[in-house]
Short mmCIF file of C-alpha atoms and ligand atoms in Angstrom, two decimals:
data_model
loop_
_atom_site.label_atom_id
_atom_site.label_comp_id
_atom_site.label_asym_id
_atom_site.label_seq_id
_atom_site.Cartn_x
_atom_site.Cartn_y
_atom_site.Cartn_z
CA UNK A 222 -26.20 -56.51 -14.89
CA UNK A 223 -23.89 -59.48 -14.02
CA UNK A 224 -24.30 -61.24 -10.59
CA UNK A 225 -21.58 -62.95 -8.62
CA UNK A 226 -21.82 -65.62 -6.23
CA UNK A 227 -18.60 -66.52 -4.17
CA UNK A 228 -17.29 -63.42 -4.60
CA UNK A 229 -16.10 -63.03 -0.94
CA UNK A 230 -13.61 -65.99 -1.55
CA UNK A 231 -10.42 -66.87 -3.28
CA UNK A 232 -10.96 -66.73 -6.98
CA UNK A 233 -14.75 -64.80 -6.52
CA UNK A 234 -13.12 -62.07 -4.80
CA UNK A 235 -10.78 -61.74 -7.57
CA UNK A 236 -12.92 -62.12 -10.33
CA UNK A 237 -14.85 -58.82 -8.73
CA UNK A 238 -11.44 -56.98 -8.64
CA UNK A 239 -10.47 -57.87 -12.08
CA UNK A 240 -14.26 -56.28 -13.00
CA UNK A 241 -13.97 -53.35 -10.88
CA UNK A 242 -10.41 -52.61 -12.79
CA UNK A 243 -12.08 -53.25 -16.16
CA UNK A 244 -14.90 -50.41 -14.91
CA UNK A 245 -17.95 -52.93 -14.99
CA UNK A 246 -19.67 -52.96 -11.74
CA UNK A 247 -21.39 -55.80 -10.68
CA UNK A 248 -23.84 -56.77 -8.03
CA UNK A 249 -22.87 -59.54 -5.67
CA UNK A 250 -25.03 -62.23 -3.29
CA UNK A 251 -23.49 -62.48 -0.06
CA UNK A 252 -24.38 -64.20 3.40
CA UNK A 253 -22.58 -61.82 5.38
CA UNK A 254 -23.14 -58.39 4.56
CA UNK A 255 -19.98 -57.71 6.41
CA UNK A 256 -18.18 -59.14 4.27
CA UNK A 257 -19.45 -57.22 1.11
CA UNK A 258 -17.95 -54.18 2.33
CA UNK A 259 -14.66 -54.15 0.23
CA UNK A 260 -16.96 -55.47 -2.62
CA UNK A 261 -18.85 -52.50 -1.91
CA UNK A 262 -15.90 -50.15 -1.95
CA UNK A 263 -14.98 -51.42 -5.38
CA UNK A 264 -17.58 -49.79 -6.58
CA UNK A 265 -20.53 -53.53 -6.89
CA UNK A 266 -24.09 -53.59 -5.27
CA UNK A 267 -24.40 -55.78 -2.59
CA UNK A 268 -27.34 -58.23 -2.30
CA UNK A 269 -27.90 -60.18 0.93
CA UNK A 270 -28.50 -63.91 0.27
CA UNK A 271 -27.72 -67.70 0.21
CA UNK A 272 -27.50 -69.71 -2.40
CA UNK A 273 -30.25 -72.32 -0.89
CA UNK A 274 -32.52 -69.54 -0.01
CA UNK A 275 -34.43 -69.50 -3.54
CA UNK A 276 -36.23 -66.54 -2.00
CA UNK A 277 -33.07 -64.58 -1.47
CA UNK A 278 -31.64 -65.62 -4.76
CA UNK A 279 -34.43 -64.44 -6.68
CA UNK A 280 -34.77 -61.15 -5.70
CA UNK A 281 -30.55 -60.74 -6.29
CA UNK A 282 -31.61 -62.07 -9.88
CA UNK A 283 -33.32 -59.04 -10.75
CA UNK A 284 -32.44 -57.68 -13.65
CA UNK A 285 -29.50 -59.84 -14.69
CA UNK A 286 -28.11 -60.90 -17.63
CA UNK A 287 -25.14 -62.83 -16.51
CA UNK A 288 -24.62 -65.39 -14.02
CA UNK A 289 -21.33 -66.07 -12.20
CA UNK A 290 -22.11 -69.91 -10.12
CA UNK A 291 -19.21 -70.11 -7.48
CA UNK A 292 -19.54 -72.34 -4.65
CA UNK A 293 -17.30 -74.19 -2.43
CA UNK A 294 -17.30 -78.35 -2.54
CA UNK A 295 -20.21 -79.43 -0.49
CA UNK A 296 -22.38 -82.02 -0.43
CA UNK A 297 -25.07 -79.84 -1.03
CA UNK A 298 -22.97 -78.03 -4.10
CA UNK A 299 -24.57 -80.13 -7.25
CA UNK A 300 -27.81 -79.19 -5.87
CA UNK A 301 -27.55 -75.43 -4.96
CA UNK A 302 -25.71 -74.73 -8.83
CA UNK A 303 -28.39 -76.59 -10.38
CA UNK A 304 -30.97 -74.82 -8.61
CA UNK A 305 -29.25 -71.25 -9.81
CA UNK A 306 -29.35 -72.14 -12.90
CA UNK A 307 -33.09 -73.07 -12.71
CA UNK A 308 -33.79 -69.56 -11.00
CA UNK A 309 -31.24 -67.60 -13.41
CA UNK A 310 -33.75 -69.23 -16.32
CA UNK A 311 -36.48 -68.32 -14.74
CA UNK A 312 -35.35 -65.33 -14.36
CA UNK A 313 -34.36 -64.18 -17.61
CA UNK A 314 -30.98 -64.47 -17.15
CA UNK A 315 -29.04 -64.81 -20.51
CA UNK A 316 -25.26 -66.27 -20.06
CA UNK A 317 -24.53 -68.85 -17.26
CA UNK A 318 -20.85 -68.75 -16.78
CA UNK A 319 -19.87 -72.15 -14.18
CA UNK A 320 -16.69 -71.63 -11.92
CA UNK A 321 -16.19 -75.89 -12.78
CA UNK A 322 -12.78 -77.46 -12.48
CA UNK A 323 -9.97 -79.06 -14.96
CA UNK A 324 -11.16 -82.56 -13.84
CA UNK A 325 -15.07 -82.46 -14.39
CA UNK A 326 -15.64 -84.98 -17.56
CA UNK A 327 -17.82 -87.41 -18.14
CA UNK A 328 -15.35 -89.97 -17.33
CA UNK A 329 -14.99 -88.43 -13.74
CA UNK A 330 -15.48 -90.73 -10.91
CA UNK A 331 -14.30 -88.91 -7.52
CA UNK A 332 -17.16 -86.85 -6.20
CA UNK A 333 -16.18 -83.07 -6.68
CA UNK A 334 -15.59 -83.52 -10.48
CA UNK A 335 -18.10 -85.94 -10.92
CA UNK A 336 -20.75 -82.79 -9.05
CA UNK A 337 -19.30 -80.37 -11.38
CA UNK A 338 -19.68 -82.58 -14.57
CA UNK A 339 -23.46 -82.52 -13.48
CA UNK A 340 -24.22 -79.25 -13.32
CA UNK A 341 -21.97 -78.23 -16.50
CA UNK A 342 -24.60 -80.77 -18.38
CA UNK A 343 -27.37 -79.43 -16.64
CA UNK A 344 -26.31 -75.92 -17.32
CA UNK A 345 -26.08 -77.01 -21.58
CA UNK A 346 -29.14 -78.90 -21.21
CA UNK A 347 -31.22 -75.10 -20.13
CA UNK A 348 -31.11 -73.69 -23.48
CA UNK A 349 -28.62 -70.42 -21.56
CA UNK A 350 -25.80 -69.32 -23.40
CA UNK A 351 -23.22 -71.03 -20.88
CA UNK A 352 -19.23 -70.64 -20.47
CA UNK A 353 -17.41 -73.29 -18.58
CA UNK A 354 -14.37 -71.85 -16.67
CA UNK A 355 -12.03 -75.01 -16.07
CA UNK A 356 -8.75 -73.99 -13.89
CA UNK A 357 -6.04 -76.07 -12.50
CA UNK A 358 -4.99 -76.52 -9.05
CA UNK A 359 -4.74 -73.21 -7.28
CA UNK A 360 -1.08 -71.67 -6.22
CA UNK A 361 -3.09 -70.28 -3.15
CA UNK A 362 -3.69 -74.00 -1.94
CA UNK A 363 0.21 -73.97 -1.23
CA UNK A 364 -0.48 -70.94 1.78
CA UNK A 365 -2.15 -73.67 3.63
CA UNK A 366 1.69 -74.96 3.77
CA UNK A 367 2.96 -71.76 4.64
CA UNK A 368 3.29 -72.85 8.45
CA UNK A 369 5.63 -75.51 7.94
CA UNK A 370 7.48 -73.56 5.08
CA UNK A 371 8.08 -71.08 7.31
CA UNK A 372 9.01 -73.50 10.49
CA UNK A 373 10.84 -76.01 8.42
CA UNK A 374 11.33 -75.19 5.55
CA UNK A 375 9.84 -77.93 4.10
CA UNK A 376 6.13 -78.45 3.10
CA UNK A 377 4.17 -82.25 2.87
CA UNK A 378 1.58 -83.19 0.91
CA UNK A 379 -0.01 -86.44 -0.81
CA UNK A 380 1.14 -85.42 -4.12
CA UNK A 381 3.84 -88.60 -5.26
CA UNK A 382 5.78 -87.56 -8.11
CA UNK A 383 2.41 -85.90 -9.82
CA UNK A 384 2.63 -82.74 -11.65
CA UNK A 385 -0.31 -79.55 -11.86
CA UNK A 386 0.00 -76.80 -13.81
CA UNK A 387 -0.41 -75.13 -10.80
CA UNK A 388 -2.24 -71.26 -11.25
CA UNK A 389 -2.46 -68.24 -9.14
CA UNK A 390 -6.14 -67.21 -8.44
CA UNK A 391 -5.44 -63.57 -9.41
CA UNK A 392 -5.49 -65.38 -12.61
CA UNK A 393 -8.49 -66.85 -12.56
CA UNK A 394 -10.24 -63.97 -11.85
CA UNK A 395 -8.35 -61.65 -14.71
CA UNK A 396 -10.31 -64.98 -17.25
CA UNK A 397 -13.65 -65.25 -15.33
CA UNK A 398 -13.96 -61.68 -15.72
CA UNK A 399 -13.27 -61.23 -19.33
CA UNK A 400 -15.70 -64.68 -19.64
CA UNK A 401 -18.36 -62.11 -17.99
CA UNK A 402 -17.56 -58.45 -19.10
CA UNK A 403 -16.29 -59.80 -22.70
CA UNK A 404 -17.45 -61.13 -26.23
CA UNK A 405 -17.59 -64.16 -27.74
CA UNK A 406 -17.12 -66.65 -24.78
CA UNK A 407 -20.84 -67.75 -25.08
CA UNK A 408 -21.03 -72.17 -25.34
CA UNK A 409 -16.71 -72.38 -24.56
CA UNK A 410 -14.84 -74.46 -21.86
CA UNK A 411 -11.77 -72.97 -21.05
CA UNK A 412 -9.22 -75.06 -19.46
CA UNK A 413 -6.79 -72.46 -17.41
CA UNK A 414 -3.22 -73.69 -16.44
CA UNK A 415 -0.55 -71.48 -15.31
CA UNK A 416 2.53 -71.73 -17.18
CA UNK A 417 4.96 -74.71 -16.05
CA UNK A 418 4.04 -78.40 -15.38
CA UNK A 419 5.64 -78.86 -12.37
CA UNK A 420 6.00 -82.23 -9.90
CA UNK A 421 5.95 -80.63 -6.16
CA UNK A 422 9.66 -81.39 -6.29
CA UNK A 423 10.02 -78.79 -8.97
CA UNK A 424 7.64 -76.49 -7.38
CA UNK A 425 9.80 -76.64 -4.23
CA UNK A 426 13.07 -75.77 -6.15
CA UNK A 427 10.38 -72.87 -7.54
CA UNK A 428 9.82 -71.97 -4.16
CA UNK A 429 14.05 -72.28 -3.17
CA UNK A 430 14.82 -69.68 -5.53
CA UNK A 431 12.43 -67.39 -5.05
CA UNK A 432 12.76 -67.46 -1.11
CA UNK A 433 16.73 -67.80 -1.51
CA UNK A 434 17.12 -70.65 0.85
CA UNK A 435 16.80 -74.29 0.49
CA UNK A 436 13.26 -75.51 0.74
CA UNK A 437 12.19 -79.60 -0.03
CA UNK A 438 9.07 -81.03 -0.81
CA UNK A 439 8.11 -84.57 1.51
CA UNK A 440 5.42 -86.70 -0.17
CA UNK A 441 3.12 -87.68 2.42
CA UNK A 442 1.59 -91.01 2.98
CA UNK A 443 -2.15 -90.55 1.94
CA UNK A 444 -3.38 -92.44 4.89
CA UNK A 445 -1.50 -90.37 7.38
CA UNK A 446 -2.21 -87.32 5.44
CA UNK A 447 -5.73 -88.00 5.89
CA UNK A 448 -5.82 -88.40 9.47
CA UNK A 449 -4.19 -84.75 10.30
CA UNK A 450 -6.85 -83.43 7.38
CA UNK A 451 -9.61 -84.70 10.55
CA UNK A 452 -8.79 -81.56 12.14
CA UNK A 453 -8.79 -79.05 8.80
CA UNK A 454 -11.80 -80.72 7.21
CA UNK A 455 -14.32 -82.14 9.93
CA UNK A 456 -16.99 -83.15 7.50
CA UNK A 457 -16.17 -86.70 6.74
CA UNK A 458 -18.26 -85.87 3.01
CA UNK A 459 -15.87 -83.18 2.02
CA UNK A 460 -12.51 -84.92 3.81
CA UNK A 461 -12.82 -88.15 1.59
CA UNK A 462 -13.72 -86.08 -1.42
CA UNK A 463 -10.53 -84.24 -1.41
CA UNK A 464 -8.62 -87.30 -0.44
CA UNK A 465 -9.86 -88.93 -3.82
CA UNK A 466 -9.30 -85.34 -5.70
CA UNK A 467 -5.77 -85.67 -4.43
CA UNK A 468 -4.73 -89.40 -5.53
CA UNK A 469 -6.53 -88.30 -8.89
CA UNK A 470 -3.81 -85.51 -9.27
CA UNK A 471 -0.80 -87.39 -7.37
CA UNK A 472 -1.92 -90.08 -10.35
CA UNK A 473 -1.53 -87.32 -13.31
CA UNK A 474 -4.92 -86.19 -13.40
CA UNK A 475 -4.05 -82.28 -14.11
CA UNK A 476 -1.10 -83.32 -16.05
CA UNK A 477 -1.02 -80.85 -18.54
CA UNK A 478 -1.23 -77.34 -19.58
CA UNK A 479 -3.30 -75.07 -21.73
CA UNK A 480 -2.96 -71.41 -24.22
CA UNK A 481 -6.58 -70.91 -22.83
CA UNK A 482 -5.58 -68.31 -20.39
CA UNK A 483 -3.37 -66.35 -22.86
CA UNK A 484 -6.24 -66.41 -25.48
CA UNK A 485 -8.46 -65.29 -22.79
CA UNK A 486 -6.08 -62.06 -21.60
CA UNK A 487 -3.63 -61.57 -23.86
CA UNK A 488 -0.89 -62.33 -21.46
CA UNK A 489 1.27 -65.02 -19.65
CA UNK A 490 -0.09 -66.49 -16.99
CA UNK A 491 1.51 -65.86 -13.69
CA UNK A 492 4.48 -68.37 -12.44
CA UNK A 493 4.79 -69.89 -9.41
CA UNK A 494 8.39 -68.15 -8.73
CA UNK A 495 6.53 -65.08 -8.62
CA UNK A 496 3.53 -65.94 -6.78
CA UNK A 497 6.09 -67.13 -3.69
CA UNK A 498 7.53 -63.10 -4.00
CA UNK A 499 4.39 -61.57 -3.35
CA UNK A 500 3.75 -63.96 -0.14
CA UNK A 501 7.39 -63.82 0.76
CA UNK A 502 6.01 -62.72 4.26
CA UNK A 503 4.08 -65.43 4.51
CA UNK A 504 6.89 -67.91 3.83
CA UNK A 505 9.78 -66.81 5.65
N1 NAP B 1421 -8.69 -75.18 -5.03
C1 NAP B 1421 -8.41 -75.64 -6.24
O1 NAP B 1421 -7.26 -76.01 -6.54
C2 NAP B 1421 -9.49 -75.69 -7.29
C3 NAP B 1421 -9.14 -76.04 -8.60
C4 NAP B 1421 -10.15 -76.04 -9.58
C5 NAP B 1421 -11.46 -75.69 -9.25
N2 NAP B 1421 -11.77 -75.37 -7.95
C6 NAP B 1421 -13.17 -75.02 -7.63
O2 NAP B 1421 -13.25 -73.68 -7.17
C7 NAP B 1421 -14.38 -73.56 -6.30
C8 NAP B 1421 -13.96 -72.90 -5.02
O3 NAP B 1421 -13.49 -71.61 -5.33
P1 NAP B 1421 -12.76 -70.71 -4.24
O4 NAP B 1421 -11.60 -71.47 -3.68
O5 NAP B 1421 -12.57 -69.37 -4.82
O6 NAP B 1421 -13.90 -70.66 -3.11
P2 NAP B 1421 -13.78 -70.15 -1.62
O7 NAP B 1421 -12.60 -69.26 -1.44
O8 NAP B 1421 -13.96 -71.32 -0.71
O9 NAP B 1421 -15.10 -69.23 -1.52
C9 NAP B 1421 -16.38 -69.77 -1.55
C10 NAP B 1421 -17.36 -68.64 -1.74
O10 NAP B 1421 -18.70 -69.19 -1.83
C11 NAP B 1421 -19.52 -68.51 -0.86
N3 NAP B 1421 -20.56 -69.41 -0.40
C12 NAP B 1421 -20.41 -70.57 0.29
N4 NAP B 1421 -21.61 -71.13 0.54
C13 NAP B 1421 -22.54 -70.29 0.02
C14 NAP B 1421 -23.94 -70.29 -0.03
N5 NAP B 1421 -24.67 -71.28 0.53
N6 NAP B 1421 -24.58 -69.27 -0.65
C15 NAP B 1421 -23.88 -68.25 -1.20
N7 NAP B 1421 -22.53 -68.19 -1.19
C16 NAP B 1421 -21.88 -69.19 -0.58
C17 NAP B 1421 -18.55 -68.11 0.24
O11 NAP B 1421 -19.16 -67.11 1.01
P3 NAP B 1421 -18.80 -66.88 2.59
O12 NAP B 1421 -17.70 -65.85 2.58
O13 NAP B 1421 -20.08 -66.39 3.15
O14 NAP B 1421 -18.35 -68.20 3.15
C18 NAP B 1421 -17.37 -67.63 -0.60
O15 NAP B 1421 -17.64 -66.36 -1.15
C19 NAP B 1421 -14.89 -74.97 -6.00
O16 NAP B 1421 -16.07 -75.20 -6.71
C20 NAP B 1421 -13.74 -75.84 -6.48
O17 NAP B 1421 -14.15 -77.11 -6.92
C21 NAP B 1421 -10.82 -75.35 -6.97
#
């Protein structure tokens, strides 16, 4: 049996579709049993928990092999994946696979790399078999521009002249689930990219073709930036954690790609031209 935490978000929920379309049902800890109910239709056992609530987690952990750890950035997220991975040993789980991030090294110094560094070590250091999976910046971050796209036709962030590698989260799910449901990933870090290094100039021309009109890219001062982020992010914690994140990247810090994904699926990874065509709606 594999478990799934986070699997009612971005690149969780797709990781449990990409399983359900390989036929390998899973069972999945959720808060909100609510929200398990299109996990539940494809076909994966729910199990009502929280990842703080060792209680909760322990009785989800019955009987599994594999671990998918998942959470969002928190201050509380070191502690909660290190304590999963103390209750999946305990538990008998086998395989710890890590939902981690291109920028977690041990040269990290902003806080959400620097938290995922420390529970990748503390994952190798508990004797599981363990797979790292590493992705670049999500495509899906670019819907929380979709607004202004939309309005005028222009999108702002604190990016400079940095590039990403920039990858849908469909993706990430199709390689987090062969990690799980496959062979031979046991003690790998994968780095996943998608398929162009693009500056967010670039990815606006991406976003101009695809959208056939004209749509420009306006680096944002980070200090201003920051101040409208009070309203998206109120904890001050996760605000200036992302605000370092972000002058990592706008610096180069995801500045390159990978042939992880490919050797992980068999298949290109899928391009920012074409993830803008399936949220047309969204931006125009
Ligand atoms: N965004 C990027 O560009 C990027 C790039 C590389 C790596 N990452 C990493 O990807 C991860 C985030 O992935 P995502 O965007 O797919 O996440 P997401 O959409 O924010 O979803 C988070 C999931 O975790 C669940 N969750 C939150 N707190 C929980 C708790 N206490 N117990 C159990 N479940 C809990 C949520 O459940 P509810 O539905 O109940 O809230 C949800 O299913 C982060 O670790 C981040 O560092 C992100």
């Amino acid at each position: 049996m594999i478990l799934l935490t986070g699997a009612t978000g971005k690149t969780g929920g797709e990781t449990a579709k990409a399983l359900a379309a390989r036929g390998v049902k899973a069972r999945v800890l959720v808060r909100d049993p609510a929200k398990g109910a299109a996990l539940q239709a494809l076909g994966h056992e729910i199990a009502v928990g929280d990842a703080s609530d060792a209680a909760s987690v322990k009785k989800a952990l019955a009987g599994v092999e594999r671990i998918l750890i998942l959470l969002p950035n928190s201050q509380q997220q070191e502690a909660m994946e290190k304590q999963l991975t103390d209750l999946a040993k305990q538990s008998g789980v086998k395989h710890v696979v890590k939902m981690s991030s291109m920028e977690a090294m041990a040269s990290a110094t902003t806080p959400i790399p620097m938290a995922h560094w420390a529970v990748e070590e503390h994952i190798r250091r508990s004797g599981l078999a363990w797979t790292m999976v590493k992705p670049n910046f999500f495509m899906q971050n670019l819907l929380g521009s979709a607004g202004s796209i939309k309005a005028n036709k222009s999108f702002s962030l604190p990016f400079g002249n940095g590039r990403t590698a920039m990858m849908d989260a469909r993706d990430i799910g199709a390689a987090t689930a062969e990690v799980l449901a496959g062979k031979g990933h046991e003690n790998r870090s994968y780095e996943i990219t998608g398929p162009e290094l693009l500056t967010f100039h670039e990815a606006a021309e991406r976003f101009s073709a695809a959208l056939g009109t004209k749509i420009t890219y306006v680096p944002a001062d980070p200090a201003v930036f920051m101040e409208i982020m009070k309203k998206v992010l109120p904890n001050e914690w996760h605000r200036n954690a992302v605000g370092q994140l972000f002058r990592e990247i706008a610096e180069g810090g995801l500045n390159h790609t990978t042939q992880d994904f490919r050797k992980l699926t068999g298949r290109d990874p899928i391009s920012l031209t074409q993830f803008v065509r399936d949220h047309a709606q969204l931006f125009q």
